[in-house]
GROMACS .gro file of C-alpha atoms in nm:
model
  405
    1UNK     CA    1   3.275   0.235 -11.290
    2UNK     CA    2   3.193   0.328 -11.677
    3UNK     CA    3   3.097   0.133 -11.943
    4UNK     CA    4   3.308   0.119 -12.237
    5UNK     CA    5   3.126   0.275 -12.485
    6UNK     CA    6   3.032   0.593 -12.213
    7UNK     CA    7   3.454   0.635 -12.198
    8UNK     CA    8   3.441   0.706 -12.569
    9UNK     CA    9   3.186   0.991 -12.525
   10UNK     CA   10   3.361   1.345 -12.702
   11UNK     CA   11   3.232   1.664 -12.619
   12UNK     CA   12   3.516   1.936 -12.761
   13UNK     CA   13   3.600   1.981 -13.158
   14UNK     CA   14   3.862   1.779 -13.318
   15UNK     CA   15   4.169   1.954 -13.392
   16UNK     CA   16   4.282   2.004 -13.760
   17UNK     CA   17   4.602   1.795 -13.953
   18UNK     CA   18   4.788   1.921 -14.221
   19UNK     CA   19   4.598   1.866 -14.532
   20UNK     CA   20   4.840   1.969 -14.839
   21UNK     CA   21   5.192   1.934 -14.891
   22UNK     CA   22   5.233   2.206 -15.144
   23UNK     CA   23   5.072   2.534 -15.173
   24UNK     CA   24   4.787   2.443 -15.389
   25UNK     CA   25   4.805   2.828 -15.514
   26UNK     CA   26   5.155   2.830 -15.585
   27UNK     CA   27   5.150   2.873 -15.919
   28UNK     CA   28   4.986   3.120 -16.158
   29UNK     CA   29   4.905   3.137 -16.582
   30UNK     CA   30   5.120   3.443 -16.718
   31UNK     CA   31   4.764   3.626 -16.711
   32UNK     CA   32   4.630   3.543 -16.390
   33UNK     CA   33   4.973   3.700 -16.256
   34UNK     CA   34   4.882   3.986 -16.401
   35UNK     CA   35   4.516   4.068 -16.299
   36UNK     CA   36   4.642   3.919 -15.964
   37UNK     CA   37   4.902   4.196 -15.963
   38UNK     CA   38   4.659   4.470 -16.066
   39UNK     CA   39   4.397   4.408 -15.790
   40UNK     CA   40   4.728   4.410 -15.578
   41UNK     CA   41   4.874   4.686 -15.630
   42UNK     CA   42   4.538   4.850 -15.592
   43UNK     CA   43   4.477   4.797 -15.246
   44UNK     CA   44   4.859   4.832 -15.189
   45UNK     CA   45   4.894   5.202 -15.230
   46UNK     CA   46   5.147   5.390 -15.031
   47UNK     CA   47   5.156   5.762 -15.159
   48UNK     CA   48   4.859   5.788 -15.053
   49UNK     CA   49   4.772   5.512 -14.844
   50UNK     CA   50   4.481   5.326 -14.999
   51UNK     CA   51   4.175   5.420 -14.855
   52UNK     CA   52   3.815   5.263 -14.877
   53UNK     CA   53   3.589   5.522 -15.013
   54UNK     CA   54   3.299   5.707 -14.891
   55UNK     CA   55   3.413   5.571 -14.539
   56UNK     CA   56   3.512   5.760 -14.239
   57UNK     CA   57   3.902   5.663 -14.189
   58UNK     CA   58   3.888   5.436 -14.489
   59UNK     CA   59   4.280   5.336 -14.406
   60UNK     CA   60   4.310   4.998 -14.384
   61UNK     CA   61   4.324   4.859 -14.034
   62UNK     CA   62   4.593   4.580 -13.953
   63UNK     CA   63   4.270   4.359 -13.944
   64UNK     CA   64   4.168   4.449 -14.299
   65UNK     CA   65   4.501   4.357 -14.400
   66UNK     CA   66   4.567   4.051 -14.247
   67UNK     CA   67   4.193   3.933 -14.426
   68UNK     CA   68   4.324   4.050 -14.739
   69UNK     CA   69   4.539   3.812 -14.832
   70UNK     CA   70   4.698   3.651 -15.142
   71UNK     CA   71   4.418   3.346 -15.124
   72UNK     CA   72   4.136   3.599 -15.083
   73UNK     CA   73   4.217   3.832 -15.374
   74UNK     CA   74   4.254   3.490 -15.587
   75UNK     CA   75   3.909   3.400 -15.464
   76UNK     CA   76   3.733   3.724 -15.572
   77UNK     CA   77   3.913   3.684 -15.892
   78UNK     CA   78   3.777   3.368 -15.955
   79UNK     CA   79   3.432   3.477 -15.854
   80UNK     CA   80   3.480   3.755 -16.063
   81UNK     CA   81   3.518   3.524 -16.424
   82UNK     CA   82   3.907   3.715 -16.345
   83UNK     CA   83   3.766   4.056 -16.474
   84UNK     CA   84   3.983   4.299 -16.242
   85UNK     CA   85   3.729   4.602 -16.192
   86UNK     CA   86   3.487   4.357 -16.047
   87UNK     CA   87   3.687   4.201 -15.842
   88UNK     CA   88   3.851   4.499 -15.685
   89UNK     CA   89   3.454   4.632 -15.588
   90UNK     CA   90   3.391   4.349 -15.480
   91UNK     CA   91   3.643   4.348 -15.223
   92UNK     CA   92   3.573   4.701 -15.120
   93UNK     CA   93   3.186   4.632 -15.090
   94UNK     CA   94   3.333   4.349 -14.864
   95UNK     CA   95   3.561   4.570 -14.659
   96UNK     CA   96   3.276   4.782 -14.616
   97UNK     CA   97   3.007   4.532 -14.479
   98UNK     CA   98   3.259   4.380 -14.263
   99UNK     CA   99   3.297   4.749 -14.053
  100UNK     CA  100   2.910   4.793 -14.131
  101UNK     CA  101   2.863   4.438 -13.972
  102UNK     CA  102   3.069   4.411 -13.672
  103UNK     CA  103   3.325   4.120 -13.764
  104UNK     CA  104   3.635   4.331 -13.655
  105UNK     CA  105   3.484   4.438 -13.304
  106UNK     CA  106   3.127   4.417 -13.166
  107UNK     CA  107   3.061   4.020 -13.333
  108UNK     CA  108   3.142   3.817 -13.071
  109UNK     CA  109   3.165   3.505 -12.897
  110UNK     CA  110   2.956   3.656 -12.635
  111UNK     CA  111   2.694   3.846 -12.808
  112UNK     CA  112   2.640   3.528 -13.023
  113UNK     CA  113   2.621   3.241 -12.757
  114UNK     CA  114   2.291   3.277 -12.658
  115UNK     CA  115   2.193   3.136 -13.048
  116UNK     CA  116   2.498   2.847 -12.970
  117UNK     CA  117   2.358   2.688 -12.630
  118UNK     CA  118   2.146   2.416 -12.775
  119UNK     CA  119   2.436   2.358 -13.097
  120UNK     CA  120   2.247   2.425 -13.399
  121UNK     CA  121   2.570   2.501 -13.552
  122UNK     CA  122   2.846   2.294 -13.454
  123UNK     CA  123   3.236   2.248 -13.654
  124UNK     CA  124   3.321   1.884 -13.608
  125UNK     CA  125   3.561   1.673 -13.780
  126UNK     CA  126   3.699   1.720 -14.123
  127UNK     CA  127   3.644   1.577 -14.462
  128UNK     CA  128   3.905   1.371 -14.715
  129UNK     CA  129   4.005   1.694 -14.869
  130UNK     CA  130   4.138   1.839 -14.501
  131UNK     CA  131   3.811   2.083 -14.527
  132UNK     CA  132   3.621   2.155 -14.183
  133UNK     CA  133   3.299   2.008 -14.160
  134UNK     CA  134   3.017   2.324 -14.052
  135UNK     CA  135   2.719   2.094 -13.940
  136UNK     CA  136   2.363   2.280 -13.952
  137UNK     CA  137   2.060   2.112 -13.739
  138UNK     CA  138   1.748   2.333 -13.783
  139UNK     CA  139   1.565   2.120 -13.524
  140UNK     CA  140   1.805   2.293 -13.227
  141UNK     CA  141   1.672   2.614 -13.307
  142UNK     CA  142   1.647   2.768 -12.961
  143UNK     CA  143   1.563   3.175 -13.020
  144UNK     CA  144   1.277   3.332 -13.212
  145UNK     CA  145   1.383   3.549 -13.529
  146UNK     CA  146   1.591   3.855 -13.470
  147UNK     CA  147   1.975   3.970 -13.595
  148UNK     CA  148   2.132   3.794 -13.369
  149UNK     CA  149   2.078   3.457 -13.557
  150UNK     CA  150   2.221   3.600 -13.873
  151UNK     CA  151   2.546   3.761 -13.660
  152UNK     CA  152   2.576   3.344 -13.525
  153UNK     CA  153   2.545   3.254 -13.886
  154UNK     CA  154   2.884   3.461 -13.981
  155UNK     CA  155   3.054   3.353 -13.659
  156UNK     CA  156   3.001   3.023 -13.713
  157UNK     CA  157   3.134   3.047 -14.083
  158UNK     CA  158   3.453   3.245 -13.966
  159UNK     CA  159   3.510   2.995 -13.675
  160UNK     CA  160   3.534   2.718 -13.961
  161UNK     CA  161   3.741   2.966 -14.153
  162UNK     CA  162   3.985   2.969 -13.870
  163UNK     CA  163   3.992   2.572 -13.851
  164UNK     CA  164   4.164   2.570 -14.215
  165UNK     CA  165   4.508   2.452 -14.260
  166UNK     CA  166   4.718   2.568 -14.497
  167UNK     CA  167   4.577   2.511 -14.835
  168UNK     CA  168   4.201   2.450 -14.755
  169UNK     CA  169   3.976   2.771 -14.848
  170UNK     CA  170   3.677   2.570 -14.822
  171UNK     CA  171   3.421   2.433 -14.581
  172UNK     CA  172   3.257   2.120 -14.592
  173UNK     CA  173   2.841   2.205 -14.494
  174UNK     CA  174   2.651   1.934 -14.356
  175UNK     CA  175   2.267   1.975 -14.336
  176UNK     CA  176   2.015   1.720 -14.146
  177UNK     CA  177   1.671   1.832 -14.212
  178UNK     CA  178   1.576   1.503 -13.946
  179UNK     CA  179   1.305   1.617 -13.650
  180UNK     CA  180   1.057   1.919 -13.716
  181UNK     CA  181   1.246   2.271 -13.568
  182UNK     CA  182   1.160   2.637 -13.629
  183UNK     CA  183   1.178   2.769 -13.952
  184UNK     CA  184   1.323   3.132 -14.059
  185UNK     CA  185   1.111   3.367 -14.252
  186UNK     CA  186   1.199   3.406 -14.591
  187UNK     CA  187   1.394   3.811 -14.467
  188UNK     CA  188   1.625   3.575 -14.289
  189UNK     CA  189   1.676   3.342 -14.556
  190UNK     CA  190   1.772   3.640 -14.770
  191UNK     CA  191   1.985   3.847 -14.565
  192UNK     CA  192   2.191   3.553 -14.498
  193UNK     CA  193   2.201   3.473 -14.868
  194UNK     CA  194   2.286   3.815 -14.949
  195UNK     CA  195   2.605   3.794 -14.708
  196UNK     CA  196   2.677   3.465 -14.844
  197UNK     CA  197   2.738   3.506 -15.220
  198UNK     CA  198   2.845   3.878 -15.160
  199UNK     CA  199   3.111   3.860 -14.870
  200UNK     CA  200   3.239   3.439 -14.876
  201UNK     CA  201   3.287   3.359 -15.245
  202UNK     CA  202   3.421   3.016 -15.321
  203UNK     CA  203   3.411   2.933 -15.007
  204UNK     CA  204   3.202   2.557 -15.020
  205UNK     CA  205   3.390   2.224 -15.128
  206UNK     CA  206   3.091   2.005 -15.064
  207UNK     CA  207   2.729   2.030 -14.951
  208UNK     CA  208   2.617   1.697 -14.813
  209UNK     CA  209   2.209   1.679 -14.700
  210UNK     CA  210   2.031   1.401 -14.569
  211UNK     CA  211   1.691   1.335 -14.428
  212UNK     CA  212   1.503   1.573 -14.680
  213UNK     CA  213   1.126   1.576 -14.594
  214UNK     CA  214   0.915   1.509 -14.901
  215UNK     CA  215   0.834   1.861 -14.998
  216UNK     CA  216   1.212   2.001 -14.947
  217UNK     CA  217   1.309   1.709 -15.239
  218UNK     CA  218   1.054   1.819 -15.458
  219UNK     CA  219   1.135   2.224 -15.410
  220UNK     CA  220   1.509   2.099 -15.490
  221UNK     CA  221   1.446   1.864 -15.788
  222UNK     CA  222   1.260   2.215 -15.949
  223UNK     CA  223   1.552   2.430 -15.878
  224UNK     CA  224   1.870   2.241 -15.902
  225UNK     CA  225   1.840   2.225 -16.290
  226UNK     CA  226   1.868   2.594 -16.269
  227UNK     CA  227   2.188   2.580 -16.037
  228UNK     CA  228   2.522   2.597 -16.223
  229UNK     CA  229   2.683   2.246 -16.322
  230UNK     CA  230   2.985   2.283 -16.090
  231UNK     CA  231   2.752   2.412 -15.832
  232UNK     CA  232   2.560   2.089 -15.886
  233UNK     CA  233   2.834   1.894 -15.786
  234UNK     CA  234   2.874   2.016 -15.478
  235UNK     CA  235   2.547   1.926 -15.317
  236UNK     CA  236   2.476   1.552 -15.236
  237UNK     CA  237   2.181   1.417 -15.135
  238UNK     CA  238   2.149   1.096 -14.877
  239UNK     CA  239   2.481   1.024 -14.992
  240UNK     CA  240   2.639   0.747 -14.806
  241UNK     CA  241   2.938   0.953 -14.738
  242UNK     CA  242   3.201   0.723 -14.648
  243UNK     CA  243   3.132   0.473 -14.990
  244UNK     CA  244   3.143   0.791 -15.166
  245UNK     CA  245   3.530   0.925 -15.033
  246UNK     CA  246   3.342   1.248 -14.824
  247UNK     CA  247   3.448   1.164 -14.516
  248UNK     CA  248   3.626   0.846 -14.313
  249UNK     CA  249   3.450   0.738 -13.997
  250UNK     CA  250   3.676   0.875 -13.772
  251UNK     CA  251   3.625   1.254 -13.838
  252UNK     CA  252   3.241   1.222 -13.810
  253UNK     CA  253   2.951   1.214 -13.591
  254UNK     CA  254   2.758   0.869 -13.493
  255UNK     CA  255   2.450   1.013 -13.440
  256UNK     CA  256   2.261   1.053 -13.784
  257UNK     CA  257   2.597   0.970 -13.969
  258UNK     CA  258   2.674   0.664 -13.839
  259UNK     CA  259   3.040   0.829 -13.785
  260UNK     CA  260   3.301   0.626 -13.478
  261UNK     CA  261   3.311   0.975 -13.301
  262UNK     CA  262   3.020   0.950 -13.019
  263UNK     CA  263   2.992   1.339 -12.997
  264UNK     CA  264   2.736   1.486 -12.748
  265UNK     CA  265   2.707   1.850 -12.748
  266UNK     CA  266   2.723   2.005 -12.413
  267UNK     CA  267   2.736   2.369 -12.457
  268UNK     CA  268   2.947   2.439 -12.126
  269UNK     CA  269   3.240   2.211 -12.249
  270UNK     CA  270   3.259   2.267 -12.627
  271UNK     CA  271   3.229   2.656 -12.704
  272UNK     CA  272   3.516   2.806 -12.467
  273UNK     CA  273   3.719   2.504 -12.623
  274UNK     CA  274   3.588   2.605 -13.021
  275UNK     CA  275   3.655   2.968 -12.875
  276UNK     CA  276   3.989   2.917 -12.745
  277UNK     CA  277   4.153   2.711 -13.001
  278UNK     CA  278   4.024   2.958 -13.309
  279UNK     CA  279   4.201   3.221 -13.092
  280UNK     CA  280   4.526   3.060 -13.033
  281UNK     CA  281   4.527   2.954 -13.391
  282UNK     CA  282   4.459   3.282 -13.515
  283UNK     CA  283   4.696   3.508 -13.241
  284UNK     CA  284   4.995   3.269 -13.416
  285UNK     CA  285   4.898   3.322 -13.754
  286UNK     CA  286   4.910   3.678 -13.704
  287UNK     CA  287   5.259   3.708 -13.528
  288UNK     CA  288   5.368   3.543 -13.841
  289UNK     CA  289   5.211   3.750 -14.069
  290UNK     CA  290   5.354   4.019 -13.885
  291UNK     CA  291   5.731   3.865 -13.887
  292UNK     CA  292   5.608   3.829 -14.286
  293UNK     CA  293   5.590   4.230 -14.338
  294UNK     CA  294   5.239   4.269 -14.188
  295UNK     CA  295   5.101   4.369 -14.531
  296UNK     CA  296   4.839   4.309 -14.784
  297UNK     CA  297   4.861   3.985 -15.021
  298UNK     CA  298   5.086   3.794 -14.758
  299UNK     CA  299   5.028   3.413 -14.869
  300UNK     CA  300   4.754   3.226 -14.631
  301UNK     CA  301   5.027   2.961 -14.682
  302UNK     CA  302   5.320   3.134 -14.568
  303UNK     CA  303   5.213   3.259 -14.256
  304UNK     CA  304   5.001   2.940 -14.129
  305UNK     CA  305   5.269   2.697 -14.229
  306UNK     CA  306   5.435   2.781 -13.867
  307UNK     CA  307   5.604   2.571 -13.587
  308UNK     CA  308   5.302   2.630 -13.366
  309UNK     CA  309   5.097   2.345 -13.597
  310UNK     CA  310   5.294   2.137 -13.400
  311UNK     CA  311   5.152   2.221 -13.070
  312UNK     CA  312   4.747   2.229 -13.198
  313UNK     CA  313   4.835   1.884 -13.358
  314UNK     CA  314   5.017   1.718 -13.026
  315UNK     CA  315   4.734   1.896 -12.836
  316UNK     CA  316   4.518   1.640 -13.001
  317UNK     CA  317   4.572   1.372 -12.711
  318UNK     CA  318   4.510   1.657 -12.409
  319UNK     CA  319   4.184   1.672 -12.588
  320UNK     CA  320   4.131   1.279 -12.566
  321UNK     CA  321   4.251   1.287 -12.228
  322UNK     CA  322   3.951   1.593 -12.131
  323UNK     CA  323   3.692   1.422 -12.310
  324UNK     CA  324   3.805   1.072 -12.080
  325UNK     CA  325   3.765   1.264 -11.786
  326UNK     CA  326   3.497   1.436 -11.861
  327UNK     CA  327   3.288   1.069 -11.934
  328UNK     CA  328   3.461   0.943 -11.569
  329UNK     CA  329   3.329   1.175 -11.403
  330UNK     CA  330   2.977   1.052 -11.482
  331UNK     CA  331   2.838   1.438 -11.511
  332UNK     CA  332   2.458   1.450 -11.517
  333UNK     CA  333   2.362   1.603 -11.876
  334UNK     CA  334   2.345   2.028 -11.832
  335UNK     CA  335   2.043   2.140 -11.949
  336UNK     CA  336   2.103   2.383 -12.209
  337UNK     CA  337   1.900   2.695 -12.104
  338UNK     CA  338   1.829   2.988 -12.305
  339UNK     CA  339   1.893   3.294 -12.258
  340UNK     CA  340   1.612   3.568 -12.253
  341UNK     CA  341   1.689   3.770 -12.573
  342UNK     CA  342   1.810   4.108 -12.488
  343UNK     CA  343   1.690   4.403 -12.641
  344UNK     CA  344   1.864   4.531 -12.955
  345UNK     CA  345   2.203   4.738 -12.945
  346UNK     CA  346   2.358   4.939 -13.140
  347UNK     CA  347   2.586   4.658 -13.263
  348UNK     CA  348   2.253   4.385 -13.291
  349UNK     CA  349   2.127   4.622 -13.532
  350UNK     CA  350   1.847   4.539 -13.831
  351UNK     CA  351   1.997   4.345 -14.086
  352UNK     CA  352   1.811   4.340 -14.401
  353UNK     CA  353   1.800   4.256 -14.691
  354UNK     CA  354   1.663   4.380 -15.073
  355UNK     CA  355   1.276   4.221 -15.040
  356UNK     CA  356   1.219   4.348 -15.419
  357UNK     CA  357   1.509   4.138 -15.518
  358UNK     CA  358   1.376   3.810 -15.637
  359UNK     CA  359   1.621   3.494 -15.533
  360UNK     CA  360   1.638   3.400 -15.919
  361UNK     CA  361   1.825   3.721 -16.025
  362UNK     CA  362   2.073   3.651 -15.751
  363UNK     CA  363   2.447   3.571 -15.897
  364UNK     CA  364   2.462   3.206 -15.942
  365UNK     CA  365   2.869   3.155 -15.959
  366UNK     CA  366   2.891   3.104 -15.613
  367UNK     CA  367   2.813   2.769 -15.518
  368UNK     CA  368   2.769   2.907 -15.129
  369UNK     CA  369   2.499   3.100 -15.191
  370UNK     CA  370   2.333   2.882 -15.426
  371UNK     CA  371   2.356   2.571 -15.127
  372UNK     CA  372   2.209   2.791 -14.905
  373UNK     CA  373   1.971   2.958 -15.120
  374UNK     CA  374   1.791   2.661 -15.228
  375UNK     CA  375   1.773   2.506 -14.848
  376UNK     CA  376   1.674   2.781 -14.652
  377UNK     CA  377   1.384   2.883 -14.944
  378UNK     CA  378   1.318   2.534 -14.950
  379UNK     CA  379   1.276   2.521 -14.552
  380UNK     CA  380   1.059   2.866 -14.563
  381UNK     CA  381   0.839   2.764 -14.853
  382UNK     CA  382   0.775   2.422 -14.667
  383UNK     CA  383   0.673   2.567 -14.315
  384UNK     CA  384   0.539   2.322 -14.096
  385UNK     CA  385   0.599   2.026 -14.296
  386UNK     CA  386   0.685   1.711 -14.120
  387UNK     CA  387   1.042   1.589 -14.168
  388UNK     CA  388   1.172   1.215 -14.261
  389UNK     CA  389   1.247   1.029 -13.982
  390UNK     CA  390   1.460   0.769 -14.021
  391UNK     CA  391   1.730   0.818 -14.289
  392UNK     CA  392   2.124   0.819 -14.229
  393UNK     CA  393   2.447   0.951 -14.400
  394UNK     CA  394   2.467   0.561 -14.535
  395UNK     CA  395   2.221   0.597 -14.815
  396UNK     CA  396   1.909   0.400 -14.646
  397UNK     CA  397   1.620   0.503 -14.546
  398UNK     CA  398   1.493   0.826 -14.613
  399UNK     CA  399   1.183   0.959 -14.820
  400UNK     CA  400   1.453   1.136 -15.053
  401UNK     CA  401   1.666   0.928 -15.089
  402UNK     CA  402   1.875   0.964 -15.396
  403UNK     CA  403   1.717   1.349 -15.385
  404UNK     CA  404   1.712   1.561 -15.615
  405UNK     CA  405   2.029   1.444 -15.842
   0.00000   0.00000   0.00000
């Protein structure tokens, strides 16, 4: 027989609810139309088909298309101060990397789950705004450096992607710097920078980060004055997240954020169900977009606003009933093992990044990049450092607390 608390034990992702009503992109100023239209039309060529250039059958692919939607052209815009020229290379340096990179064929669940057995990374729960929360635990690093860790990095970040309803563009990051892990070196730190404020702009609603060690706070308080004020804004420290309007308790973790949702990760139960719903979610979307003309600049709103929300919604309570039987059952914990890293293939090739290029001269619009530039610099200039112990998402405890604000 089980206690009560064991039969509220979850183990598998929550599944997303509606979050807007309307089409938060709906409407558009006479001149945003416009530039809107140009970058368009651009990528919309017929006689000749558009083709990326300098690449080897630059046609877009049905993939390229579906990413290239009305939301993401209105995000490069936006990242672009709306100057159309900028925005359309932008897009194309973006089509490029993501051949160069893998996302449309050799990134994988599989090639990336060795990095995902101990869940460094997990997507858990969303926040008031309907955004999916991407949670980041540096002390579950599990695999020494190599370019596998950055190709989890992007998987993770398209996995959230995928877990967006209609009207949400942005993720909700979650950092707990509690326990001492494995830091990267600062190539990492830039390479995934790089991809960050190059290939996913205006793609963070909220950076929340609790149980800063001492010297982390300090390396923040120096370079947050530097960090654009809207950027600012997005990155909390110790906040107490449910006071604040963040998050309600019931789409969050206990453990660290004193959340009602007792989540353990066991590898074995949550990443073919993280796998399989992203897929399901994303095989409808596409028939849509397909019954929608199968075209670039389709609205992300048009083709995810489909009857088959119903079924991820109502398939809410088969997940309760899993996660029930899975506590029942009384399983002794799996050990997480990890795998022996396999030698580099063609598609694990180097990633690197510019090491002449200073952080400071990096673009600073993008509050991604900036969140993630000033924590992973932070967590390579402070290597070794003991971390806070202690410390919660409710605003006590902590040797930061109140950070760098």
């Amino acid at each position: 027989m089980t206690t009560p608390e064991a039969s509220t034990k979850v183990y598998l992702p929550l599944r997303p609810k509606p979050a807007q009503k309307e089409d938060p992109r709906a409407a558009m100023s006479e001149s945003e139309q416009t530039m809107y239209d140009e970058v368009l039309q651009h990528f919309s060529k017929e006689d000749p088909p558009y083709s990326i250039a300098n690449v080897e059958k630059g046609e877009l692919s049905e993939q390229e298309k579906f990413w290239l939607s009305k939301e993401t052209i209105l995000r490069y815009l936006r990242a672009s101060k709306w100057k159309v020229s900028v925005a359309i290379e932008r897009i194309e340096a973006t089509l490029k990397w993501r051949r160069e990179f893998g996302l449309n064929d050799t990134v994988n669940a599989a090639l990336v789950e060795p990095e995902a057995v101990t869940g460094k990374e997990v997507i858990f729960g969303y926040d008031t705004s309907g955004r999916p929360a991407l949670y980041m635990i540096p002390s579950r690093q599990n695999t020494s450096e190599s370019p596998r860790q950055v190709q989890h990095a992007v998987w993770m970040l398209e996995r959230t992607i995928d877990l967006m309803e209609p009207g949400v563009e942005t993720i909700a990051l979650l950092i707990n710097f509690a326990d001492r892990g494995k830091n990267p070196s600062i190539s990492t730190a830039r390479t995934v920078l790089n991809i960050l404020q190059d290939h996913y702009p205006e793609r963070l609603g909220i950076s929340l980060i609790i149980n800063i060690p001492f010297l982390i706070n300090a390396f923040f308080k120096i370079i947050m004055p530097f960090v654009d004020p809207i950027t600012r804004q997005k990155v909390k420290f110790n906040p107490d997240v449910y006071k604040e309007g963040h998050f309600t308790a019931d789409n969050m973790m206990n453990q660290w954020w004193n959340g009602e949702q007792d989540f353990e990760y066991v590898h074995e139960k949550y990443w073919p169900a993280l796998h399989e719903l992203c897929e399901t979610r994303v095989k409808a979307w596409k028939e849509n977009w397909r019954n929608l003309g199968a075209k670039v600049g389709i609205s992300e709103w048009e083709y995810k606003k489909g009857d088959e929300q119903k079924e991820y919604i109502g398939g809410e309570e088969e997940d309760k009933k899993e996660n029930n039987a899975n506590t029942i059952a009384a399983e002794a914990p799996v050990s997480a093992q990890v795998p022996t890293p396999e030698a580099p293939t063609n598609a694990q090739k180097e990633l690197t990044a510019d090491p002449q290029t200073p952080l400071n001269e990096k673009k600073a619009d993008d509050a991604t990049a900036a969140t993630v530039a000033a924590t992973s610099s932070a967590v390579v200039a402070t290597s070794g450092a003991g971390a806070v112990s202690g410390g919660s998402a409710s605003g006590t405890d902590g040797a930061a607390d109140g950070g760098a604000e």
